[in-house]
PDB file of C-alpha atoms and ligand atoms in Angstrom:
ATOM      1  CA  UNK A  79     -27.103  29.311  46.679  1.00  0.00           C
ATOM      2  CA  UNK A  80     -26.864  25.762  46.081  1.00  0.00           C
ATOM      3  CA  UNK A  81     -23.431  24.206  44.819  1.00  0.00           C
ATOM      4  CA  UNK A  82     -21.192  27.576  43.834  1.00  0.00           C
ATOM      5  CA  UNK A  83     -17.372  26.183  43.774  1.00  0.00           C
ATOM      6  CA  UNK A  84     -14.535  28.540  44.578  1.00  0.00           C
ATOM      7  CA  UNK A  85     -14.954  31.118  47.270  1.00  0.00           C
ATOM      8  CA  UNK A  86     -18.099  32.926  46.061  1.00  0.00           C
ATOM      9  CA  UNK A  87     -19.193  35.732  47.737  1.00  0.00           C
ATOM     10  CA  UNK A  88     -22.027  37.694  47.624  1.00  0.00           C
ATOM     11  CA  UNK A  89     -21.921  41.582  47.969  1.00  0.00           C
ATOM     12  CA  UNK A  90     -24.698  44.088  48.851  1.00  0.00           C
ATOM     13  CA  UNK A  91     -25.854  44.696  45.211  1.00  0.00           C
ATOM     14  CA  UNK A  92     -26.208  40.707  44.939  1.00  0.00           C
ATOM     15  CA  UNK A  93     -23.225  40.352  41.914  1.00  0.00           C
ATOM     16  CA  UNK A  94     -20.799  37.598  42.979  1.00  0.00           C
ATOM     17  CA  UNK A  95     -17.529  38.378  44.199  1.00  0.00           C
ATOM     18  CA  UNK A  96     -14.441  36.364  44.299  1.00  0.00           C
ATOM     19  CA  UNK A  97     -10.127  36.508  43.790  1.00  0.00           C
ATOM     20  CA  UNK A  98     -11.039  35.980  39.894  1.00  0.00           C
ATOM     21  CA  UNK A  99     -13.804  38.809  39.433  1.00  0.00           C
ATOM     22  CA  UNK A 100     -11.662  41.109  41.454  1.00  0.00           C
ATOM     23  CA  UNK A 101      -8.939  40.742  39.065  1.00  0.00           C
ATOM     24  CA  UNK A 102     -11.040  40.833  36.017  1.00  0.00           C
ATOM     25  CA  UNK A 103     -12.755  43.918  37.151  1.00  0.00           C
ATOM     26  CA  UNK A 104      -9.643  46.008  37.889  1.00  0.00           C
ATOM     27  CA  UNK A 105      -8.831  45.572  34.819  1.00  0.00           C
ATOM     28  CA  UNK A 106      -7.279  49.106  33.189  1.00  0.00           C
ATOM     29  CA  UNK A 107      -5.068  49.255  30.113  1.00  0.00           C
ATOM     30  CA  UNK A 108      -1.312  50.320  31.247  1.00  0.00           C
ATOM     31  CA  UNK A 109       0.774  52.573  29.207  1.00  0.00           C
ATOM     32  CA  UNK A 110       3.194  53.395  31.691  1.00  0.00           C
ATOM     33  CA  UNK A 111       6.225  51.187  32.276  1.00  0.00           C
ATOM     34  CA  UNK A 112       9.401  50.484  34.364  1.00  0.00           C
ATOM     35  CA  UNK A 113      12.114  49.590  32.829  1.00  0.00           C
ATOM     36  CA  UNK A 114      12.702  46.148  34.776  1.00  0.00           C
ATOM     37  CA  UNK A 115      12.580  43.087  33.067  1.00  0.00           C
ATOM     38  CA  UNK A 116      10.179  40.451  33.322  1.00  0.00           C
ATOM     39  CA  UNK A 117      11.547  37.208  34.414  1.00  0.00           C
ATOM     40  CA  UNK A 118      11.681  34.250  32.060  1.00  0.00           C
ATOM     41  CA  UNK A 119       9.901  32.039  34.224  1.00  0.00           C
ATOM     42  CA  UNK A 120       6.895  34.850  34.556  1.00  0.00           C
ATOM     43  CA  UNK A 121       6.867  35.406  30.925  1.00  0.00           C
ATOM     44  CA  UNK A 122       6.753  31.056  30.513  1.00  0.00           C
ATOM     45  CA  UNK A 123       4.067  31.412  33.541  1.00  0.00           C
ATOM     46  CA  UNK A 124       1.464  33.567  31.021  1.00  0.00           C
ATOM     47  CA  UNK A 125       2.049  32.064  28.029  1.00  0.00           C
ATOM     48  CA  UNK A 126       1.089  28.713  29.885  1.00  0.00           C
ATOM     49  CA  UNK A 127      -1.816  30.599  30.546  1.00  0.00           C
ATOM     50  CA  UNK A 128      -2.540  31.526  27.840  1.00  0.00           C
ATOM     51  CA  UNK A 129      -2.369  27.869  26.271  1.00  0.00           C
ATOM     52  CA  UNK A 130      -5.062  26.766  28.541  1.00  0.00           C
ATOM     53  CA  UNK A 131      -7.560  28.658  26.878  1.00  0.00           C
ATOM     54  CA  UNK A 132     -10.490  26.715  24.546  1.00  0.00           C
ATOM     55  CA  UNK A 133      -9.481  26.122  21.198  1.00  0.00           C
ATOM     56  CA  UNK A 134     -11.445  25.544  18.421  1.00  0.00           C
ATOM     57  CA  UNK A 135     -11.575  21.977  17.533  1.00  0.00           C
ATOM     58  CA  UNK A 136      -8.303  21.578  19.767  1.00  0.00           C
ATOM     59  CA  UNK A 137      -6.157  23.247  16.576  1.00  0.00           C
ATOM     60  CA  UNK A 138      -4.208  25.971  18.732  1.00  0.00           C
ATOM     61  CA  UNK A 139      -4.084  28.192  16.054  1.00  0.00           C
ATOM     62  CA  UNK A 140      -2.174  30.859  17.199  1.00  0.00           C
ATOM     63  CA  UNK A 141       1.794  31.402  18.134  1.00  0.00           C
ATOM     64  CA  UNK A 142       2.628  34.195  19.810  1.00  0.00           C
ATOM     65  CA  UNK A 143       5.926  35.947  19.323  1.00  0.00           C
ATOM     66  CA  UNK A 144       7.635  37.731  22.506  1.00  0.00           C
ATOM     67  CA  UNK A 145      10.018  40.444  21.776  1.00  0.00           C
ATOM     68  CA  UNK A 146      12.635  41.856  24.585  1.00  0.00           C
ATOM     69  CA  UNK A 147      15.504  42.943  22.523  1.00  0.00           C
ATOM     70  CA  UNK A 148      15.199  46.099  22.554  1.00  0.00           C
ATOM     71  CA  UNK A 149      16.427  47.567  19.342  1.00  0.00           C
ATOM     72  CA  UNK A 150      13.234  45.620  18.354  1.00  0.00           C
ATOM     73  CA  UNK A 151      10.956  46.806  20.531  1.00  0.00           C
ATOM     74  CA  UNK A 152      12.085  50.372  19.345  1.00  0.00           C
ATOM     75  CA  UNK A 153      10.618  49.547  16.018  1.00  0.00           C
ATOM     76  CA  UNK A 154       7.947  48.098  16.859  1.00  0.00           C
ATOM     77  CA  UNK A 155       7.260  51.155  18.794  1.00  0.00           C
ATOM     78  CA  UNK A 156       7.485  53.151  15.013  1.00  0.00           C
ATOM     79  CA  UNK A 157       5.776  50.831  13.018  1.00  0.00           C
ATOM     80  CA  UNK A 158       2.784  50.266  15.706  1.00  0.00           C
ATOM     81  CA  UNK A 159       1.982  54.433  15.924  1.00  0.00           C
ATOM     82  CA  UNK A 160       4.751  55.640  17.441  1.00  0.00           C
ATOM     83  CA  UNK A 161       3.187  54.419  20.888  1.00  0.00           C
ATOM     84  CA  UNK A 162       5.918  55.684  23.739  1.00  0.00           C
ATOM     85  CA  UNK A 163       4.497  52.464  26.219  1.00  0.00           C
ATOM     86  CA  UNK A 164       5.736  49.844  23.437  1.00  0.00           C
ATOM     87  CA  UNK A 165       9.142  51.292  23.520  1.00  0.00           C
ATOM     88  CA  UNK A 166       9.203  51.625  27.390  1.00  0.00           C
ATOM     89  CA  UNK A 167       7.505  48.089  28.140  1.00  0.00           C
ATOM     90  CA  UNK A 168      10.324  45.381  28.700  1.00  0.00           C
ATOM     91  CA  UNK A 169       7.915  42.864  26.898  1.00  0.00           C
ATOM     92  CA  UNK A 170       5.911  42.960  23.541  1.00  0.00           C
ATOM     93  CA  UNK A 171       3.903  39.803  22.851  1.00  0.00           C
ATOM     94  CA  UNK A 172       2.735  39.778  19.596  1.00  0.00           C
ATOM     95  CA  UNK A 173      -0.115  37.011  18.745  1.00  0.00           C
ATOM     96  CA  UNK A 174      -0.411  35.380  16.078  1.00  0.00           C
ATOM     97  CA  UNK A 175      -3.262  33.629  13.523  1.00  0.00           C
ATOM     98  CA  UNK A 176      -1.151  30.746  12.703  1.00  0.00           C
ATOM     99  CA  UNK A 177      -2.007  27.890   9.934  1.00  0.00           C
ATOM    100  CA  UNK A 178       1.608  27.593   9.177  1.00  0.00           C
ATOM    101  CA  UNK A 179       1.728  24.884  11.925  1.00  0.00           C
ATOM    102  CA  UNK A 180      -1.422  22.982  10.097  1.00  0.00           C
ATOM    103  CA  UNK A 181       0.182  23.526   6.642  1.00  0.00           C
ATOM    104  CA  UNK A 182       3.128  21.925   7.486  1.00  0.00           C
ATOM    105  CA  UNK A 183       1.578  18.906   9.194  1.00  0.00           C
ATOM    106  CA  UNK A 184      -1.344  18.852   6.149  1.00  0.00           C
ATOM    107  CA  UNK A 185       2.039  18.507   3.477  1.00  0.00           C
ATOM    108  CA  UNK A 186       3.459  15.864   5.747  1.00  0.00           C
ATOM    109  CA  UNK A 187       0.333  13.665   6.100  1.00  0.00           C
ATOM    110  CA  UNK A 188      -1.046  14.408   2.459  1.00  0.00           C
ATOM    111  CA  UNK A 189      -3.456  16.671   2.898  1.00  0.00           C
ATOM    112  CA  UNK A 190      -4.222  20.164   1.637  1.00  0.00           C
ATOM    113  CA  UNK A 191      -4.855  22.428   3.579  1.00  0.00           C
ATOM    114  CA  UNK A 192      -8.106  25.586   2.179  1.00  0.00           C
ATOM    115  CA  UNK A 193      -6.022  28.814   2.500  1.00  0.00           C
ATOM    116  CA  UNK A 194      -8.801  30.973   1.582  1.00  0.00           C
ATOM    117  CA  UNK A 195     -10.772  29.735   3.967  1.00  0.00           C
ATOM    118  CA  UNK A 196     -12.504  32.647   5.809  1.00  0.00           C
ATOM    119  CA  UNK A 197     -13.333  30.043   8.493  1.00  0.00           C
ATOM    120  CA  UNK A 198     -10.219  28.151   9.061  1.00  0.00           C
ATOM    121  CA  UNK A 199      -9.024  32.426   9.583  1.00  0.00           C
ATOM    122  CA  UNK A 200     -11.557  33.279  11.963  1.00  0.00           C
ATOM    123  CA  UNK A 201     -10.279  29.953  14.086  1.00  0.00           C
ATOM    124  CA  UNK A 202      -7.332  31.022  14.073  1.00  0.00           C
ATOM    125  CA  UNK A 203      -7.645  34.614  14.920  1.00  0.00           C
ATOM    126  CA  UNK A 204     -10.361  33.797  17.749  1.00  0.00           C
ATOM    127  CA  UNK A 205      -7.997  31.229  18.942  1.00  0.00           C
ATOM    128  CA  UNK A 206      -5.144  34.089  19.143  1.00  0.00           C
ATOM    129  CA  UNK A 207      -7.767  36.824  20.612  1.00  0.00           C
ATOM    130  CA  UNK A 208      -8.934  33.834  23.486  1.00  0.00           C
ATOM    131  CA  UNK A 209      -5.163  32.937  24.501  1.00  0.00           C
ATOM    132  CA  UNK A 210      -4.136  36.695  24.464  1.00  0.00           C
ATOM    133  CA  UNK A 211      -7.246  37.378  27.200  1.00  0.00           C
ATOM    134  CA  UNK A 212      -6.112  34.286  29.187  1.00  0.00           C
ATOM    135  CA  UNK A 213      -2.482  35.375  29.007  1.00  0.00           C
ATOM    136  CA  UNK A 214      -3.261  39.371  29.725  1.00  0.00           C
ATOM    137  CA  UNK A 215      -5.018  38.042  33.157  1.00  0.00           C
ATOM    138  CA  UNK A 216      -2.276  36.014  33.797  1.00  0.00           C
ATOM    139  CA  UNK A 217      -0.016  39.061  33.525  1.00  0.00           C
ATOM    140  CA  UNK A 218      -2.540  41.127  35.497  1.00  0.00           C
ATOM    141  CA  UNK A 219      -2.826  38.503  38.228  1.00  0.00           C
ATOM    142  CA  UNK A 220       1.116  38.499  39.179  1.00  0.00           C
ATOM    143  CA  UNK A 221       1.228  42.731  39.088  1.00  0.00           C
ATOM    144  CA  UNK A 222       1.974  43.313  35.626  1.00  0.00           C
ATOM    145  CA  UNK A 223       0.271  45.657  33.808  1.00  0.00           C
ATOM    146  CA  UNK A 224      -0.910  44.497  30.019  1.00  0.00           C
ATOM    147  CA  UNK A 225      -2.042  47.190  26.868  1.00  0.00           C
ATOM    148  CA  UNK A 226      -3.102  45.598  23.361  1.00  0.00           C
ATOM    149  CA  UNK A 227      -2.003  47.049  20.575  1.00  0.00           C
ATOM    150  CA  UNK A 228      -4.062  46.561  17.561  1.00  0.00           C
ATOM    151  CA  UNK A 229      -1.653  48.937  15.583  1.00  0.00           C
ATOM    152  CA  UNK A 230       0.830  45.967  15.075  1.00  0.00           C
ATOM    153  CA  UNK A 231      -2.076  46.052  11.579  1.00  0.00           C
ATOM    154  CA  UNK A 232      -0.575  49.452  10.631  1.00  0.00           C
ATOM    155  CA  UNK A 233       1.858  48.175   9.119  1.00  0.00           C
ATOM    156  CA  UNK A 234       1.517  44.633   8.537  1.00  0.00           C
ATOM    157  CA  UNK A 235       3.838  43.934   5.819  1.00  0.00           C
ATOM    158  CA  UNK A 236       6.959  45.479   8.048  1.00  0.00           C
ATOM    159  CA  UNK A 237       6.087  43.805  11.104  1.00  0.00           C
ATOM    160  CA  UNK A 238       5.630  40.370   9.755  1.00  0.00           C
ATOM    161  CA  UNK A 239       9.327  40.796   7.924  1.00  0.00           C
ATOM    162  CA  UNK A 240      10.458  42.132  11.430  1.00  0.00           C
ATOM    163  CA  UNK A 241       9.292  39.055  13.305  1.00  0.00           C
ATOM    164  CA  UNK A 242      10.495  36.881  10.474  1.00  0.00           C
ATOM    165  CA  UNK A 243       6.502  35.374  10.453  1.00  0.00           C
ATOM    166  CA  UNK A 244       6.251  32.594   8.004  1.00  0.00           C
ATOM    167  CA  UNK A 245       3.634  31.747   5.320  1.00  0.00           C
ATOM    168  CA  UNK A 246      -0.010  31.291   6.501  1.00  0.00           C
ATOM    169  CA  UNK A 247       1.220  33.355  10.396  1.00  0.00           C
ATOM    170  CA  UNK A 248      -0.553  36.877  10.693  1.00  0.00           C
ATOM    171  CA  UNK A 249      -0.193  38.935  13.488  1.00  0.00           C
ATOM    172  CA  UNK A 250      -3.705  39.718  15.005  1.00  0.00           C
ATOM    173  CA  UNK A 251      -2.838  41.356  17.849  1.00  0.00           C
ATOM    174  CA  UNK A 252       0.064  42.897  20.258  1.00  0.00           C
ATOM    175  CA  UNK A 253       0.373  43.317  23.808  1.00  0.00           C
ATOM    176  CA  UNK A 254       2.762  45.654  25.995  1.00  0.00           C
ATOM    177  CA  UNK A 255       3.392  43.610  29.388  1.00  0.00           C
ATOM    178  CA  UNK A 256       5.648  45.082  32.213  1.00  0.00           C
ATOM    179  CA  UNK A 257       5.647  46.816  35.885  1.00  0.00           C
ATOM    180  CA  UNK A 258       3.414  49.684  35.698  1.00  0.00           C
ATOM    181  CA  UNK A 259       4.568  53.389  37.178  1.00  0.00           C
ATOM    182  CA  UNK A 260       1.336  54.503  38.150  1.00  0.00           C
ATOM    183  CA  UNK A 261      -2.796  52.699  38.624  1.00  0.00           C
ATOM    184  CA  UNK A 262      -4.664  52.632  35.785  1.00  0.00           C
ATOM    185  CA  UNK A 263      -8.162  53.648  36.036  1.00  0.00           C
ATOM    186  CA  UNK A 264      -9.931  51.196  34.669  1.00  0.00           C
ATOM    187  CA  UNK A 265     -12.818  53.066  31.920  1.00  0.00           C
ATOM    188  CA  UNK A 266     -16.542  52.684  32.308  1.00  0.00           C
ATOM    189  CA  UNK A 267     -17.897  50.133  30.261  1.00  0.00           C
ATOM    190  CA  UNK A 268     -21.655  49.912  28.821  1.00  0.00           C
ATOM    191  CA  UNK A 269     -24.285  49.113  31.180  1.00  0.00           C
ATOM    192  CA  UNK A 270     -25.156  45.550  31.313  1.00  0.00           C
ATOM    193  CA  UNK A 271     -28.571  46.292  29.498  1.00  0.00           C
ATOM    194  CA  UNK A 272     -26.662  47.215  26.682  1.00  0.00           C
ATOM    195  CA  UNK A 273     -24.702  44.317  25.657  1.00  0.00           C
ATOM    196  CA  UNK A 274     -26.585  41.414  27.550  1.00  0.00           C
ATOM    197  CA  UNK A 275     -29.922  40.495  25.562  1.00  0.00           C
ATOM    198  CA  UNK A 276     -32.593  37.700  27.733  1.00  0.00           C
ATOM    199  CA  UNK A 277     -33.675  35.537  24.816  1.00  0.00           C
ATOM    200  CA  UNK A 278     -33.767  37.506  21.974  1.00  0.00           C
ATOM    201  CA  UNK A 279     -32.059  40.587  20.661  1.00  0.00           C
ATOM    202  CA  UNK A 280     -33.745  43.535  22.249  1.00  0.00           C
ATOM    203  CA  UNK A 281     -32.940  47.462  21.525  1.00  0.00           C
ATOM    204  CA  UNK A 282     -36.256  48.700  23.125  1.00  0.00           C
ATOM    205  CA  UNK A 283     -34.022  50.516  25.961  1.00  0.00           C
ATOM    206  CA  UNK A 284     -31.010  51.287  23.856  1.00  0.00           C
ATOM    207  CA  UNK A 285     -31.595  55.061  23.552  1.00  0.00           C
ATOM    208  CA  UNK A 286     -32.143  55.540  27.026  1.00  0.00           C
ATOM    209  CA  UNK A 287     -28.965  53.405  28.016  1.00  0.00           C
ATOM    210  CA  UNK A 288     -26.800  55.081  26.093  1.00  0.00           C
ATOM    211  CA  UNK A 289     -27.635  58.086  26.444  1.00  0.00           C
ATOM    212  CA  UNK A 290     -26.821  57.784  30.378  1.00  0.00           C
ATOM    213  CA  UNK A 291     -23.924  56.196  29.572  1.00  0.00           C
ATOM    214  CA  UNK A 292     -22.608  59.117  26.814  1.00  0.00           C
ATOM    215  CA  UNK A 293     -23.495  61.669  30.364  1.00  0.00           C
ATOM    216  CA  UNK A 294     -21.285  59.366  32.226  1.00  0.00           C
ATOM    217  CA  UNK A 295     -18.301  59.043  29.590  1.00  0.00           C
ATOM    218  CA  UNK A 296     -18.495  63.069  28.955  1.00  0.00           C
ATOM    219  CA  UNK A 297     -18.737  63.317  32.932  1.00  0.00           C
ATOM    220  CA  UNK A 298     -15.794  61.115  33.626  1.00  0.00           C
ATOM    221  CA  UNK A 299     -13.860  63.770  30.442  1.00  0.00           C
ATOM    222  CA  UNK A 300     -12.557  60.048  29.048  1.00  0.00           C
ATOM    223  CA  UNK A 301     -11.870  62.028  25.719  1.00  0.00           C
ATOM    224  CA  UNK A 302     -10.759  65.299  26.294  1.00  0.00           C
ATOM    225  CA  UNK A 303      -8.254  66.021  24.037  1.00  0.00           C
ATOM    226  CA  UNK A 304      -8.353  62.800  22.737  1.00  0.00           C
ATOM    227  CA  UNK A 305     -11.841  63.345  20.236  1.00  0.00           C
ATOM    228  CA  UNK A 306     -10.982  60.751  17.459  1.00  0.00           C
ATOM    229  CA  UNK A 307     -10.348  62.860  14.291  1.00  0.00           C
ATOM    230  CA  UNK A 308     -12.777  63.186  11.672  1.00  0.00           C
ATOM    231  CA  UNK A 309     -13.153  65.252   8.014  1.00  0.00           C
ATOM    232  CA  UNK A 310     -15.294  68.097   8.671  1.00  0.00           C
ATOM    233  CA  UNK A 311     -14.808  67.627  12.561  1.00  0.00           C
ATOM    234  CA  UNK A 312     -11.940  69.370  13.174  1.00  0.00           C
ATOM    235  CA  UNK A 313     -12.455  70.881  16.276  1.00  0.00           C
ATOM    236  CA  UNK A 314     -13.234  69.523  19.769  1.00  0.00           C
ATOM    237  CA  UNK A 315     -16.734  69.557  20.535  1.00  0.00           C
ATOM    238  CA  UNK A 316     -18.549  69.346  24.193  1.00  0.00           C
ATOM    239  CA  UNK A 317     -20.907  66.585  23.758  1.00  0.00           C
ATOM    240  CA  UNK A 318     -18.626  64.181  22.707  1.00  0.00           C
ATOM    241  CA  UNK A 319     -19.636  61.099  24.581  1.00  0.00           C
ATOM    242  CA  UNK A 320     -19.228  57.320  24.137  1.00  0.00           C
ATOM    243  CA  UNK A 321     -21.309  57.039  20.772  1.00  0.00           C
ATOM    244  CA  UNK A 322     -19.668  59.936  18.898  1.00  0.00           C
ATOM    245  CA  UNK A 323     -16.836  58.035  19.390  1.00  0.00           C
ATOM    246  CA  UNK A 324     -18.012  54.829  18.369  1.00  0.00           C
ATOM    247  CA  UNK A 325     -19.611  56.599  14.842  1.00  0.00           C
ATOM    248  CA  UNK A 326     -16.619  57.770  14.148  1.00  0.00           C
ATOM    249  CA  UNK A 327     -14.224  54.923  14.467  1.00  0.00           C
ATOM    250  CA  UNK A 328     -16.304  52.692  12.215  1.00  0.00           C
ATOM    251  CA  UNK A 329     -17.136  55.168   9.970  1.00  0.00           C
ATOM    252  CA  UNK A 330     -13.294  55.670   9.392  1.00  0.00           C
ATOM    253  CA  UNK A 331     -11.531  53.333   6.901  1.00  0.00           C
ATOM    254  CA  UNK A 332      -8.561  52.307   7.872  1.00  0.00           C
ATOM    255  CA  UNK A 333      -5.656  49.861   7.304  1.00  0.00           C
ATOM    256  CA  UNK A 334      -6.480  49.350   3.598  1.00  0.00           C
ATOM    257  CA  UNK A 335      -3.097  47.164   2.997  1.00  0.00           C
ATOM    258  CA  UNK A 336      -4.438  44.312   5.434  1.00  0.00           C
ATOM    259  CA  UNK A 337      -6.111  42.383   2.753  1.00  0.00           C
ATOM    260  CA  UNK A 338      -3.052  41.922   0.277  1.00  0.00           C
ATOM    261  CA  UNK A 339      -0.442  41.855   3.310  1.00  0.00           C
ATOM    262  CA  UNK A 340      -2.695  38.721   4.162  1.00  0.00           C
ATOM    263  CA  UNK A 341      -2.955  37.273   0.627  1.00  0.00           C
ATOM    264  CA  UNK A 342       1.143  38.104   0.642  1.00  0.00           C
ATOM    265  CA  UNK A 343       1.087  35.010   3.797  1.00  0.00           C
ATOM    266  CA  UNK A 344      -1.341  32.996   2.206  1.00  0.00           C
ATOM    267  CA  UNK A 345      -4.584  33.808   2.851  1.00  0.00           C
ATOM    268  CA  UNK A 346      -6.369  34.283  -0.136  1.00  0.00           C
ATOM    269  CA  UNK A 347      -9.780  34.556   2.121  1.00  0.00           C
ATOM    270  CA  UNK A 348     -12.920  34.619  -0.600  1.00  0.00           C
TER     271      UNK A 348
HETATM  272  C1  LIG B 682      -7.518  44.374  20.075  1.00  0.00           C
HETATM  273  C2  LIG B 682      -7.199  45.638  20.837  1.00  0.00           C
HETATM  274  C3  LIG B 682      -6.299  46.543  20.320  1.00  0.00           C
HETATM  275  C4  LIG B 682      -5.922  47.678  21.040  1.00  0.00           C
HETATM  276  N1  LIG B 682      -4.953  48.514  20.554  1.00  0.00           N
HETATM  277  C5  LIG B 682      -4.464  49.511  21.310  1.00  0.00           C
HETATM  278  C6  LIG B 682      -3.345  50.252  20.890  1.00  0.00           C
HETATM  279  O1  LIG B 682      -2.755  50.036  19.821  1.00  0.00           O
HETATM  280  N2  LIG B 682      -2.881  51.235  21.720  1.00  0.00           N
HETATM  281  C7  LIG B 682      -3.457  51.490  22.934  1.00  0.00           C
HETATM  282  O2  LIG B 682      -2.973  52.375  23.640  1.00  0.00           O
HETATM  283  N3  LIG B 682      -4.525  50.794  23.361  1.00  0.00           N
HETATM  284  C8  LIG B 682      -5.036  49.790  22.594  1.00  0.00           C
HETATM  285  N4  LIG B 682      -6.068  49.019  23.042  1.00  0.00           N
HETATM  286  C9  LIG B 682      -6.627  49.259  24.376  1.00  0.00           C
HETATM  287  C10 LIG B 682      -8.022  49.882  24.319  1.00  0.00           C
HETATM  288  O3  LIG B 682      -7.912  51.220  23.958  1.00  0.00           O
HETATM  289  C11 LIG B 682      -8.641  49.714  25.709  1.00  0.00           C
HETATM  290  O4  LIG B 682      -8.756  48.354  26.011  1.00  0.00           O
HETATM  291  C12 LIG B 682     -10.017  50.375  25.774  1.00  0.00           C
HETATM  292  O5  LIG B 682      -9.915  51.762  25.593  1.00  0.00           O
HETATM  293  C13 LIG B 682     -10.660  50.106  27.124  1.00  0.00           C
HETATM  294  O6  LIG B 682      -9.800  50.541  28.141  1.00  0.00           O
HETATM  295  P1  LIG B 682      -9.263  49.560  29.269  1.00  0.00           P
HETATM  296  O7  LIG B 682      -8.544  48.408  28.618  1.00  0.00           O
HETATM  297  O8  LIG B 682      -8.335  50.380  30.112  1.00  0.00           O
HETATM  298  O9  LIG B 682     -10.451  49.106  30.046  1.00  0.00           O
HETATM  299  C14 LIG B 682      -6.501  47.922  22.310  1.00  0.00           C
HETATM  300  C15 LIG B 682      -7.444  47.009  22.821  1.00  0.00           C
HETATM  301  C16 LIG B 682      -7.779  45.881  22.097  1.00  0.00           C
HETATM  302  C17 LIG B 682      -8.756  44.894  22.694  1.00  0.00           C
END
């Protein structure tokens, strides 16, 4: 096999295998806490993680807010969808876009910085999404178990005055971190066909994929009781695999007060 650092190992269906993978893989979304806090030198510990993650252009982008008080974590619980886990979980990390940092050093050295740049956004927010990953396999490598929560957009306006997030800082995403009660099962994912192209973009096997993959998601019952609501679709419906899901979250609009709640920070993104 050549040069292959770390200790690589090779399993019977020929995928490589090591400490890393392993944690990666057993990967599962927690929603179920204890109560017990998370010590300060473990919370450090991720966020040093975190900050080892690529960066675009070396900016850092990001800041990322960690909430324990937990009269705050109570509200973020109601303003992020009333989600039980985020008022159970001792820690709520909420990451932040953030060209505040850049303004400040722009005014300082003379420059001016392009708030409506759609770029200079998507740095930051990548740079946020990157550090988050690196900091939820931290979390996930020391026995912690990590959920995002992409409903700190509900309500943008109410978190960012709840955080006290300055001009040009937008929260992008949250994450619950703590000591899970129970396993997580981690969910199937897509088959590899699906998402990894050779070359060029190919769909030629798409159908066939997914449709294998919708027998496995409705097999597994993923979504029972959990169909994503949509007008006209009230009631639950047997066949409701992987990509009746996916047509109906997209085809949902949603969070319609993200746009001015970012112009209200700054970003006046053309
Ligand atoms: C950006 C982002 C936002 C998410 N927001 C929420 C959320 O608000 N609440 C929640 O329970 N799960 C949330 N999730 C978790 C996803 O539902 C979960 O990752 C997905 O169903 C796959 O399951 P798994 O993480 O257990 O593999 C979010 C995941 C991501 C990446």
């Amino acid at each position: 096999m050549g040069n292959i650092p770390y200790n690589v190992n090779l399993n019977q269906e020929m995928y490589m295998e090591n400490q890393t993978l392993d944690i990666i893989h057993r990967h599962a979304s927690s929603r179920h806490y204890k109560p017990d806090p998370i010590p300060t030198a473990m919370v450090e510990t991720i966020i040093k993680a975190a900050q080892r993650a690529s960066t675009s252009y070396n900016l850092q982008a990001y800041s990322v807010i960690a909430v324990t008080d937990k009269e705050k974590r109570i509200r973020l619980a109601d303003l992020c969808g009333d989600q039980e886990h985020i008022r159970q979980a001792p820690l709520f990390l909420a990451w932040c876009a953030d060209l505040g940092r850049s303004e400040r050093f722009c005014q300082k050295l003379g420059y001016t910085q392009v708030s409506e740049s759609v770029e200079n956004f998507l740095v930051a927010s990548v740079d946020a999404s990157i550090a988050a990953q690196n900091a939820a396999l931290a979390a996930e490598s020391l026995g912690l178990g990590i959920c995002y929560i992409g409903y700190i957009r509900n309500n943008p306006g109410e978190i960012i005055d709840l955080l006290e997030l300055p001009h040009l800082v937008f929260p992008i995403t949250g994450m619950t971190v703590g000591w899970p009660i129970k396993e997580a099962h981690p969910r199937p994912r897509l088959p590899l066909g699906a998402v990894l192209h050779w070359e060029k973009y190919d769909t030629s096997r798409e159908d066939e994929i997914l449709k294998g993959f919708d027998e496995e998601v409705i097999a597994s019952g993923l979504y029972k009781g959990r169909q994503t609501p949509f007008p006209g679709k009230e009631a639950e419906i047997d066949n409701y695999g992987w990509q009746e899901h996916l047509a109906r979250r997209v085809a949902r609009s949603g969070r319609l007060d993200l746009r001015p709640a970012l112009e209200k920070q700054g970003f006046h993104l053309k």
